[in-house]
Amino acid sequence: MFSLYLTGNKETDDKSVLEYLSLLLEEGNDSLYAVSTLSNISALLKWYIPSINWLGFYLRRGRKLVLGPFQGEPACTEIPFSRGVCGKCATEGKTIIVQDVELFPGHIACSSLSKSEIVVPLIKEGHLYGVLDVDSPEKGRFGEGERVLLERAASLISDSNLPEHLKVFAERE
């Protein structure tokens, strides 16, 4: 397995983490491995990104998102596209950063500890198949650096064959 060494330089470390993520995406070739891969990716990113309390995936099933692999406290199992930060991200197909979740209309409080949130869509060939959701116990935690890192991670995931293996979940209604 690939060894990951951090240098303390954000640009270099982000690149190393994304290279490691790319190696994780090369493993397995069916829906079970897709879940294992997302589990490892959530563990990697939760380990790497400081000052967060939850990181995970919600996978599309029709017009709702269903909890996928994650790191953190137990979470909401199902989110309709019409609710919360994840629902807005799924509907708009773009990254959403919320610096204070208490000020976000319709915020879904899976954990009272979460104060800010960033959600990145997972899109392949124009089709949304899920979102990457990250919460922090700190207000104002997420900025341009996290947006760039997480969008690059989402792009690597989307460009892999993993979305094809996740269709089995999306097609169940």
Coordinates of N, CA and C in Angstrom, one line a residue:
M1 N 0.8 -1.2 0.0 CA 0.0 0.0 0.0 C 0.9 1.2 0.0
F2 N 0.4 2.3 -0.5 CA 1.0 3.6 -0.6 C 1.2 4.1 0.8
S3 N 2.4 4.7 1.1 CA 2.6 5.4 2.3 C 2.4 6.9 2.2
L4 N 1.8 7.5 3.2 CA 1.4 8.9 3.1 C 2.2 9.6 4.2
Y5 N 3.1 10.5 3.7 CA 3.9 11.4 4.6 C 3.5 12.8 4.4
L6 N 3.2 13.5 5.5 CA 2.8 14.9 5.4 C 4.1 15.8 5.7
T7 N 4.2 16.9 5.0 CA 5.3 17.8 5.2 C 5.0 19.0 6.0
G8 N 3.7 19.3 6.2 CA 3.4 20.6 6.8 C 3.1 21.7 5.8
N9 N 3.4 21.4 4.5 CA 3.2 22.4 3.5 C 1.8 22.0 2.9
K10 N 0.8 22.9 3.0 CA -0.6 22.5 2.6 C -0.6 22.1 1.1
E11 N 0.0 22.8 0.2 CA 0.0 22.5 -1.2 C 0.6 21.1 -1.5
T12 N 1.7 20.8 -0.9 CA 2.4 19.5 -1.1 C 1.5 18.4 -0.4
D13 N 1.0 18.7 0.8 CA 0.2 17.7 1.5 C -1.1 17.4 0.8
D14 N -1.8 18.4 0.3 CA -3.0 18.2 -0.5 C -2.7 17.3 -1.7
K15 N -1.6 17.6 -2.4 CA -1.2 16.8 -3.6 C -1.0 15.3 -3.2
S16 N -0.3 15.1 -2.0 CA -0.1 13.7 -1.6 C -1.4 13.0 -1.2
V17 N -2.3 13.7 -0.5 CA -3.6 13.1 -0.2 C -4.4 12.8 -1.4
L18 N -4.4 13.6 -2.4 CA -5.1 13.4 -3.6 C -4.5 12.2 -4.4
E19 N -3.2 12.1 -4.4 CA -2.5 10.9 -5.0 C -2.9 9.6 -4.3
Y20 N -3.0 9.7 -3.0 CA -3.4 8.5 -2.2 C -4.8 8.1 -2.5
L21 N -5.7 9.2 -2.6 CA -7.1 9.0 -3.0 C -7.2 8.3 -4.3
S22 N -6.4 8.7 -5.3 CA -6.3 8.1 -6.6 C -6.0 6.6 -6.6
L23 N -5.0 6.3 -5.7 CA -4.7 4.9 -5.5 C -5.8 4.1 -5.0
L24 N -6.5 4.7 -4.0 CA -7.7 4.0 -3.4 C -8.7 3.7 -4.5
L25 N -8.9 4.6 -5.5 CA -9.9 4.5 -6.5 C -9.5 3.3 -7.5
E26 N -8.3 2.9 -7.5 CA -7.9 1.8 -8.4 C -8.3 0.5 -7.9
E27 N -8.6 0.4 -6.6 CA -9.0 -0.9 -6.1 C -10.4 -1.3 -6.4
G28 N -10.6 -2.6 -6.6 CA -12.0 -3.2 -6.7 C -12.6 -2.8 -8.0
N29 N -13.6 -3.6 -8.4 CA -14.3 -3.3 -9.6 C -15.8 -3.8 -9.6
D30 N -16.4 -3.6 -8.4 CA -17.9 -3.8 -8.3 C -18.5 -3.0 -7.2
S31 N -19.8 -3.1 -7.0 CA -20.5 -2.2 -6.1 C -20.0 -2.4 -4.6
L32 N -19.6 -3.6 -4.2 CA -19.2 -3.8 -2.9 C -17.8 -3.0 -2.7
Y33 N -16.9 -3.1 -3.6 CA -15.7 -2.4 -3.5 C -15.9 -0.9 -3.6
A34 N -16.9 -0.5 -4.3 CA -17.2 1.0 -4.4 C -17.5 1.5 -3.0
V35 N -18.3 0.7 -2.2 CA -18.6 1.1 -0.8 C -17.3 1.1 0.0
S36 N -16.5 0.1 -0.1 CA -15.2 0.0 0.6 C -14.3 1.2 0.2
T37 N -14.3 1.5 -1.0 CA -13.4 2.6 -1.5 C -13.9 3.9 -0.9
L38 N -15.2 4.2 -0.9 CA -15.8 5.4 -0.3 C -15.5 5.4 1.2
S39 N -15.5 4.3 1.8 CA -15.2 4.2 3.3 C -13.8 4.6 3.5
N40 N -12.9 4.1 2.7 CA -11.5 4.5 2.9 C -11.2 6.0 2.5
I41 N -11.9 6.5 1.5 CA -11.8 7.9 1.2 C -12.3 8.8 2.3
S42 N -13.4 8.4 2.9 CA -13.9 9.2 4.0 C -13.0 9.2 5.2
A43 N -12.4 8.0 5.4 CA -11.4 7.9 6.5 C -10.2 8.8 6.2
L44 N -9.7 8.7 5.0 CA -8.5 9.5 4.6 C -8.8 11.0 4.8
L45 N -9.9 11.5 4.2 CA -10.1 12.9 4.3 C -10.4 13.4 5.7
K46 N -11.1 12.6 6.5 CA -11.4 12.9 7.9 C -10.1 13.0 8.7
W47 N -9.2 12.1 8.4 CA -7.9 12.1 9.1 C -7.1 13.3 8.7
Y48 N -7.2 13.8 7.4 CA -6.4 14.8 6.9 C -6.9 16.2 7.2
I49 N -8.2 16.4 7.1 CA -8.7 17.8 7.3 C -8.9 18.1 8.8
P50 N -8.2 19.1 9.3 CA -8.4 19.4 10.7 C -9.7 20.1 11.1
S51 N -10.0 20.0 12.3 CA -11.2 20.7 12.9 C -12.5 20.4 12.2
I52 N -12.7 19.1 12.0 CA -14.0 18.7 11.5 C -14.5 17.5 12.4
N53 N -15.8 17.4 12.4 CA -16.4 16.4 13.3 C -17.2 15.3 12.5
W54 N -17.4 15.5 11.2 CA -18.1 14.6 10.4 C -17.7 14.7 8.9
L55 N -17.5 13.6 8.2 CA -17.2 13.6 6.8 C -17.8 12.4 6.2
G56 N -18.6 12.5 5.1 CA -19.1 11.3 4.5 C -19.8 11.6 3.2
F57 N -20.4 10.5 2.7 CA -21.1 10.6 1.4 C -22.6 10.3 1.6
Y58 N -23.4 11.0 0.9 CA -24.8 10.7 0.7 C -24.9 10.3 -0.8
L59 N -25.6 9.2 -1.0 CA -25.7 8.7 -2.4 C -27.1 8.9 -2.9
R60 N -27.2 9.2 -4.2 CA -28.5 9.5 -4.7 C -29.4 8.3 -4.9
R61 N -30.6 8.4 -4.5 CA -31.7 7.4 -4.8 C -32.9 8.2 -5.2
G62 N -33.2 8.3 -6.5 CA -34.3 9.1 -6.9 C -34.1 10.6 -6.6
R63 N -35.1 11.2 -5.9 CA -35.0 12.6 -5.5 C -34.7 12.7 -4.0
K64 N -33.9 11.8 -3.5 CA -33.4 11.9 -2.2 C -32.0 11.4 -2.1
L65 N -31.3 11.7 -1.0 CA -29.9 11.3 -0.7 C -30.0 10.3 0.5
V66 N -29.3 9.2 0.3 CA -29.2 8.1 1.4 C -27.8 8.1 1.9
L67 N -27.7 8.0 3.2 CA -26.4 7.9 3.9 C -25.5 6.8 3.3
G68 N -24.3 7.2 3.0 CA -23.3 6.2 2.5 C -22.2 6.1 3.5
P69 N -21.0 5.7 3.1 CA -19.9 5.6 4.0 C -19.5 7.0 4.6
F70 N -19.2 7.0 5.9 CA -18.8 8.2 6.6 C -18.0 8.0 7.8
Q71 N -17.4 9.0 8.3 CA -16.6 9.0 9.6 C -17.3 10.1 10.5
G72 N -17.6 9.7 11.7 CA -18.2 10.6 12.7 C -19.3 10.0 13.4
E73 N -20.1 10.8 14.1 CA -21.3 10.4 14.8 C -22.3 9.8 13.9
P74 N -23.3 9.0 14.4 CA -24.4 8.6 13.5 C -25.1 9.8 12.9
A75 N -25.6 9.6 11.7 CA -26.1 10.7 11.0 C -27.5 10.4 10.4
C76 N -28.1 11.5 9.8 CA -29.4 11.3 9.2 C -29.3 10.3 8.1
T77 N -30.3 9.4 8.0 CA -30.2 8.3 7.0 C -30.7 8.8 5.6
E78 N -31.6 9.7 5.6 CA -32.2 10.1 4.3 C -32.4 11.6 4.3
I79 N -32.1 12.2 3.2 CA -32.3 13.7 3.0 C -33.0 13.9 1.6
P80 N -34.2 14.5 1.7 CA -34.8 14.8 0.4 C -34.1 16.0 -0.3
F81 N -34.1 16.0 -1.6 CA -33.5 17.1 -2.3 C -34.0 18.5 -1.9
S82 N -35.2 18.5 -1.3 CA -35.8 19.8 -0.9 C -35.4 20.3 0.4
R83 N -34.5 19.6 1.1 CA -34.1 20.0 2.5 C -32.6 20.1 2.7
G84 N -32.2 21.0 3.5 CA -30.8 21.0 4.0 C -29.8 21.5 3.0
V85 N -28.6 21.5 3.5 CA -27.4 21.9 2.7 C -27.1 20.8 1.6
C86 N -27.2 19.6 2.0 CA -27.0 18.5 1.1 C -28.0 18.5 0.0
G87 N -29.3 18.7 0.3 CA -30.4 18.8 -0.7 C -30.2 20.0 -1.6
K88 N -29.8 21.1 -1.1 CA -29.5 22.3 -2.0 C -28.4 22.0 -2.9
C89 N -27.3 21.4 -2.4 CA -26.2 21.0 -3.3 C -26.6 20.0 -4.4
A90 N -27.4 19.1 -4.0 CA -27.9 18.1 -5.0 C -28.8 18.7 -6.0
T91 N -29.6 19.7 -5.6 CA -30.5 20.4 -6.5 C -29.8 21.3 -7.5
E92 N -28.8 22.1 -6.9 CA -28.1 23.1 -7.7 C -26.9 22.5 -8.4
G93 N -26.4 21.3 -8.0 CA -25.2 20.7 -8.6 C -23.9 21.5 -8.5
K94 N -23.8 22.3 -7.3 CA -22.6 23.1 -7.1 C -22.3 23.0 -5.6
T95 N -21.0 23.3 -5.3 CA -20.5 23.3 -3.9 C -21.2 24.4 -3.1
I96 N -21.6 24.0 -1.9 CA -22.3 24.9 -1.0 C -21.4 25.0 0.3
I97 N -21.0 26.2 0.7 CA -20.3 26.4 1.9 C -21.2 27.2 2.8
V98 N -21.4 26.8 4.0 CA -22.3 27.4 5.0 C -21.4 27.7 6.2
Q99 N -21.1 29.0 6.5 CA -20.3 29.4 7.6 C -20.9 29.3 9.0
D100 N -22.3 29.4 9.0 CA -23.0 29.2 10.3 C -24.3 28.5 10.0
V101 N -24.4 27.2 10.3 CA -25.5 26.4 9.9 C -26.8 26.9 10.5
E102 N -26.8 27.6 11.7 CA -28.0 28.1 12.3 C -28.6 29.2 11.4
L103 N -27.9 29.8 10.5 CA -28.5 30.8 9.7 C -28.9 30.3 8.3
F104 N -28.7 29.0 8.1 CA -29.1 28.4 6.8 C -30.6 27.9 6.9
P105 N -31.5 28.5 6.1 CA -32.9 28.1 6.1 C -33.1 26.6 5.8
G106 N -33.7 25.9 6.7 CA -34.0 24.4 6.4 C -32.8 23.5 6.8
H107 N -31.8 24.0 7.5 CA -30.7 23.2 7.8 C -31.2 22.0 8.6
I108 N -30.6 20.8 8.3 CA -30.9 19.6 9.0 C -29.8 19.4 10.0
A109 N -30.2 19.4 11.3 CA -29.2 19.2 12.4 C -29.0 17.8 12.8
C110 N -28.2 17.1 12.0 CA -27.9 15.7 12.4 C -27.1 15.6 13.7
S111 N -26.3 16.7 14.0 CA -25.5 16.8 15.2 C -25.6 18.2 15.7
S112 N -25.8 18.4 16.9 CA -25.9 19.8 17.5 C -24.5 20.3 17.6
L113 N -23.4 19.5 17.4 CA -22.1 20.0 17.5 C -21.6 20.7 16.2
S114 N -22.3 20.4 15.1 CA -21.9 21.0 13.8 C -22.3 22.5 13.7
K115 N -21.3 23.3 13.4 CA -21.6 24.8 13.3 C -21.4 25.3 11.9
S116 N -20.6 24.6 11.1 CA -20.4 25.0 9.7 C -20.3 23.8 8.8
E117 N -20.5 24.0 7.5 CA -20.6 22.8 6.6 C -20.2 23.2 5.2
I118 N -19.6 22.2 4.5 CA -19.3 22.3 3.1 C -19.8 21.0 2.4
V119 N -20.5 21.1 1.3 CA -21.1 20.0 0.6 C -20.7 20.1 -0.9
V120 N -20.1 19.1 -1.4 CA -19.6 19.1 -2.8 C -20.4 18.0 -3.6
P121 N -20.9 18.4 -4.8 CA -21.6 17.4 -5.6 C -20.7 16.4 -6.2
L122 N -21.2 15.2 -6.4 CA -20.4 14.1 -7.2 C -21.2 13.9 -8.5
I123 N -20.6 14.4 -9.6 CA -21.3 14.4 -10.8 C -20.5 13.8 -11.9
K124 N -21.1 12.9 -12.7 CA -20.3 12.3 -13.8 C -21.2 12.4 -15.0
E125 N -20.7 12.9 -16.1 CA -21.4 13.1 -17.4 C -22.8 13.7 -17.1
G126 N -22.8 14.8 -16.3 CA -24.0 15.5 -16.0 C -25.0 14.9 -15.1
H127 N -24.7 13.7 -14.6 CA -25.6 13.0 -13.7 C -25.0 13.0 -12.2
L128 N -25.9 13.6 -11.3 CA -25.5 13.6 -9.9 C -25.7 12.2 -9.3
Y129 N -24.7 11.7 -8.7 CA -24.8 10.4 -8.0 C -24.6 10.4 -6.5
G130 N -24.3 11.6 -6.0 CA -24.1 11.8 -4.6 C -23.5 13.1 -4.2
V131 N -23.3 13.3 -2.9 CA -22.6 14.4 -2.4 C -21.6 14.0 -1.4
L132 N -20.5 14.8 -1.2 CA -19.5 14.7 -0.2 C -19.8 15.8 0.8
D133 N -20.1 15.4 2.0 CA -20.6 16.4 3.1 C -19.5 16.4 4.2
V134 N -19.2 17.6 4.6 CA -18.2 17.8 5.7 C -18.7 18.8 6.7
D135 N -18.7 18.5 8.0 CA -19.2 19.4 9.0 C -18.0 19.7 10.0
S136 N -18.1 20.9 10.6 CA -17.1 21.3 11.6 C -17.8 21.8 12.8
P137 N -17.3 21.6 14.0 CA -17.8 22.2 15.2 C -17.5 23.7 15.3
E138 N -16.7 24.3 14.4 CA -16.3 25.7 14.4 C -17.1 26.5 13.3
K139 N -17.7 27.6 13.7 CA -18.3 28.5 12.7 C -17.2 29.0 11.8
G140 N -17.5 29.2 10.5 CA -16.6 29.8 9.6 C -15.4 29.0 9.3
R141 N -15.5 27.7 9.5 CA -14.3 26.8 9.3 C -13.9 26.6 7.8
F142 N -14.8 26.7 6.9 CA -14.5 26.3 5.5 C -14.3 27.5 4.6
G143 N -13.2 27.4 3.8 CA -12.9 28.5 2.9 C -12.4 27.9 1.5
E144 N -11.7 28.7 0.8 CA -11.3 28.4 -0.5 C -10.4 27.2 -0.5
G145 N -9.5 27.0 0.4 CA -8.6 25.9 0.5 C -9.3 24.6 0.6
E146 N -10.4 24.5 1.4 CA -11.1 23.3 1.6 C -12.0 23.0 0.3
R147 N -12.5 24.1 -0.2 CA -13.4 24.0 -1.4 C -12.5 23.4 -2.6
V148 N -11.3 23.9 -2.8 CA -10.5 23.4 -3.9 C -10.1 21.9 -3.6
L149 N -9.7 21.6 -2.4 CA -9.3 20.2 -2.1 C -10.5 19.3 -2.3
L150 N -11.6 19.6 -1.8 CA -12.8 18.7 -1.8 C -13.3 18.6 -3.2
E151 N -13.3 19.7 -4.0 CA -13.7 19.6 -5.4 C -12.8 18.8 -6.2
R152 N -11.5 18.9 -5.9 CA -10.5 18.0 -6.7 C -10.8 16.5 -6.3
A153 N -11.0 16.3 -5.0 CA -11.3 14.9 -4.6 C -12.6 14.4 -5.3
A154 N -13.6 15.2 -5.3 CA -14.9 14.8 -6.0 C -14.7 14.6 -7.4
S155 N -13.8 15.4 -8.1 CA -13.5 15.2 -9.5 C -12.8 13.9 -9.7
L156 N -11.8 13.5 -8.9 CA -11.1 12.3 -9.0 C -12.1 11.1 -8.9
I157 N -13.0 11.2 -7.9 CA -14.0 10.1 -7.7 C -14.9 10.0 -8.9
S158 N -15.4 11.2 -9.3 CA -16.3 11.2 -10.5 C -15.7 10.7 -11.8
D159 N -14.4 11.0 -12.0 CA -13.8 10.6 -13.2 C -13.4 9.1 -13.2
S160 N -13.5 8.4 -12.0 CA -13.1 7.0 -11.9 C -14.3 6.1 -12.4
N161 N -14.2 4.8 -12.3 CA -15.3 3.9 -12.6 C -16.2 3.7 -11.5
L162 N -15.9 4.3 -10.3 CA -16.7 4.2 -9.1 C -18.2 4.6 -9.3
P163 N -18.5 5.7 -10.0 CA -19.9 6.0 -10.2 C -20.7 4.9 -10.9
E164 N -20.1 4.2 -11.8 CA -20.8 3.1 -12.5 C -21.2 2.1 -11.6
H165 N -20.4 1.8 -10.6 CA -20.7 0.8 -9.6 C -21.7 1.2 -8.6
L166 N -21.9 2.5 -8.4 CA -22.9 3.1 -7.5 C -24.3 3.2 -8.1
K167 N -24.4 3.0 -9.4 CA -25.7 3.1 -10.1 C -26.6 2.1 -9.5
V168 N -26.1 1.0 -9.0 CA -27.0 -0.1 -8.4 C -27.8 0.5 -7.2
F169 N -27.2 1.5 -6.5 CA -27.9 2.1 -5.4 C -28.9 3.1 -5.9
A170 N -28.5 3.9 -6.9 CA -29.4 5.0 -7.5 C -30.6 4.4 -8.2
E171 N -30.4 3.3 -8.8 CA -31.5 2.7 -9.6 C -32.6 2.1 -8.7
R172 N -32.3 1.8 -7.5 CA -33.3 1.3 -6.6 C -34.2 2.4 -6.1
E173 N -35.5 2.3 -6.2 CA -36.4 3.3 -5.8 C -37.4 2.8 -4.9

